[in-house]
Amino acid sequence: MYKNRAPDGKHNLCGAQVFALRRAKIPKLSQRGLADLLQVCGLDVDKNAIQRIESGQRFVTDIELKALAQALDVTAEDLLKT
């Protein structure tokens, strides 16, 4: 049977990296700030969606992954590193 979750049960592979990269920004970037950056990139998400992505409770589409990488100034591959 096909499983669409990570081995740890989370719904995405990038959430931990999104959290780490967001917090590593100087000054630190809030979840609301990241949501605002994503809206500039053309992705309509709110602070709650960012929280759910970071905690692994939300699936992330390839379109969202691309926008997250752009907003955090990294590659999509960087977001998928575990």
mmCIF file of C-alpha atoms in Angstrom:
data_model
loop_
_atom_site.group_PDB
_atom_site.id
_atom_site.type_symbol
_atom_site.label_atom_id
_atom_site.label_comp_id
_atom_site.label_asym_id
_atom_site.label_seq_id
_atom_site.Cartn_x
_atom_site.Cartn_y
_atom_site.Cartn_z
ATOM 1 C CA MET A 1 0.000 0.000 0.000
ATOM 2 C CA TYR A 2 1.272 3.461 -0.913
ATOM 3 C CA LYS A 3 2.119 5.755 1.970
ATOM 4 C CA ASN A 4 2.221 9.492 1.429
ATOM 5 C CA ARG A 5 3.900 10.440 4.677
ATOM 6 C CA ALA A 6 7.480 10.705 5.793
ATOM 7 C CA PRO A 7 8.930 7.877 7.914
ATOM 8 C CA ASP A 8 8.296 9.970 11.031
ATOM 9 C CA GLY A 9 4.596 10.322 10.131
ATOM 10 C CA LYS A 10 4.793 13.942 9.038
ATOM 11 C CA HIS A 11 3.034 15.171 5.907
ATOM 12 C CA ASN A 12 6.095 16.872 4.403
ATOM 13 C CA LEU A 13 9.874 16.688 4.304
ATOM 14 C CA CYS A 14 10.561 20.428 4.209
ATOM 15 C CA GLY A 15 8.873 21.715 7.374
ATOM 16 C CA ALA A 16 11.880 21.425 9.678
ATOM 17 C CA GLN A 17 14.104 23.171 7.132
ATOM 18 C CA VAL A 18 11.541 25.948 6.620
ATOM 19 C CA PHE A 19 11.508 26.499 10.385
ATOM 20 C CA ALA A 20 15.309 26.469 10.679
ATOM 21 C CA LEU A 21 15.877 28.763 7.706
ATOM 22 C CA ARG A 22 13.164 31.172 8.805
ATOM 23 C CA ARG A 23 14.656 31.407 12.310
ATOM 24 C CA ALA A 24 18.202 31.786 10.919
ATOM 25 C CA LYS A 25 17.286 34.974 9.052
ATOM 26 C CA ILE A 26 18.707 38.129 10.564
ATOM 27 C CA PRO A 27 16.565 39.642 11.854
ATOM 28 C CA LYS A 28 14.477 36.548 12.569
ATOM 29 C CA LEU A 29 11.556 36.133 10.216
ATOM 30 C CA SER A 30 8.190 35.511 11.834
ATOM 31 C CA GLN A 31 5.633 33.084 10.437
ATOM 32 C CA ARG A 32 3.488 36.069 9.487
ATOM 33 C CA GLY A 33 6.499 37.679 7.804
ATOM 34 C CA LEU A 34 7.119 34.520 5.771
ATOM 35 C CA ALA A 35 3.439 34.384 4.809
ATOM 36 C CA ASP A 36 3.727 37.998 3.613
ATOM 37 C CA LEU A 37 6.822 37.156 1.537
ATOM 38 C CA LEU A 38 5.006 34.196 0.014
ATOM 39 C CA GLN A 39 2.113 36.434 -0.970
ATOM 40 C CA VAL A 40 4.584 38.684 -2.800
ATOM 41 C CA CYS A 41 5.771 35.523 -4.613
ATOM 42 C CA GLY A 42 2.158 34.843 -5.633
ATOM 43 C CA LEU A 43 1.307 32.148 -3.077
ATOM 44 C CA ASP A 44 -1.723 32.869 -0.909
ATOM 45 C CA VAL A 45 -1.005 31.323 2.508
ATOM 46 C CA ASP A 46 -1.457 32.645 6.010
ATOM 47 C CA LYS A 47 0.469 32.351 9.276
ATOM 48 C CA ASN A 48 -1.495 29.267 10.295
ATOM 49 C CA ALA A 49 -0.519 27.457 7.091
ATOM 50 C CA ILE A 50 3.154 28.232 7.800
ATOM 51 C CA GLN A 51 2.779 26.819 11.312
ATOM 52 C CA ARG A 52 1.197 23.631 9.963
ATOM 53 C CA ILE A 53 3.926 23.249 7.308
ATOM 54 C CA GLU A 54 6.684 23.684 9.890
ATOM 55 C CA SER A 55 5.109 21.167 12.251
ATOM 56 C CA GLY A 56 4.571 18.632 9.452
ATOM 57 C CA GLN A 57 0.784 18.693 9.723
ATOM 58 C CA ARG A 58 0.264 19.988 6.178
ATOM 59 C CA PHE A 59 1.210 18.632 2.779
ATOM 60 C CA VAL A 60 3.341 20.935 0.607
ATOM 61 C CA THR A 61 2.814 21.033 -3.153
ATOM 62 C CA ASP A 62 5.622 21.523 -5.632
ATOM 63 C CA ILE A 63 4.316 25.033 -6.353
ATOM 64 C CA GLU A 64 4.465 25.862 -2.639
ATOM 65 C CA LEU A 65 7.936 24.327 -2.338
ATOM 66 C CA LYS A 66 9.189 26.544 -5.154
ATOM 67 C CA ALA A 67 7.678 29.662 -3.564
ATOM 68 C CA LEU A 68 9.069 28.769 -0.124
ATOM 69 C CA ALA A 69 12.540 28.353 -1.631
ATOM 70 C CA GLN A 70 12.238 31.706 -3.388
ATOM 71 C CA ALA A 71 11.016 33.495 -0.259
ATOM 72 C CA LEU A 72 13.782 31.988 1.898
ATOM 73 C CA ASP A 73 16.423 32.584 -0.817
ATOM 74 C CA VAL A 74 17.476 28.916 -1.066
ATOM 75 C CA THR A 75 16.962 26.115 -3.557
ATOM 76 C CA ALA A 76 14.128 23.624 -3.363
ATOM 77 C CA GLU A 77 16.765 20.948 -2.782
ATOM 78 C CA ASP A 78 17.941 22.851 0.313
ATOM 79 C CA LEU A 79 14.425 22.628 1.726
ATOM 80 C CA LEU A 80 14.337 18.861 1.256
ATOM 81 C CA LYS A 81 17.553 18.158 3.157
ATOM 82 C CA THR A 82 16.964 16.170 6.318
#
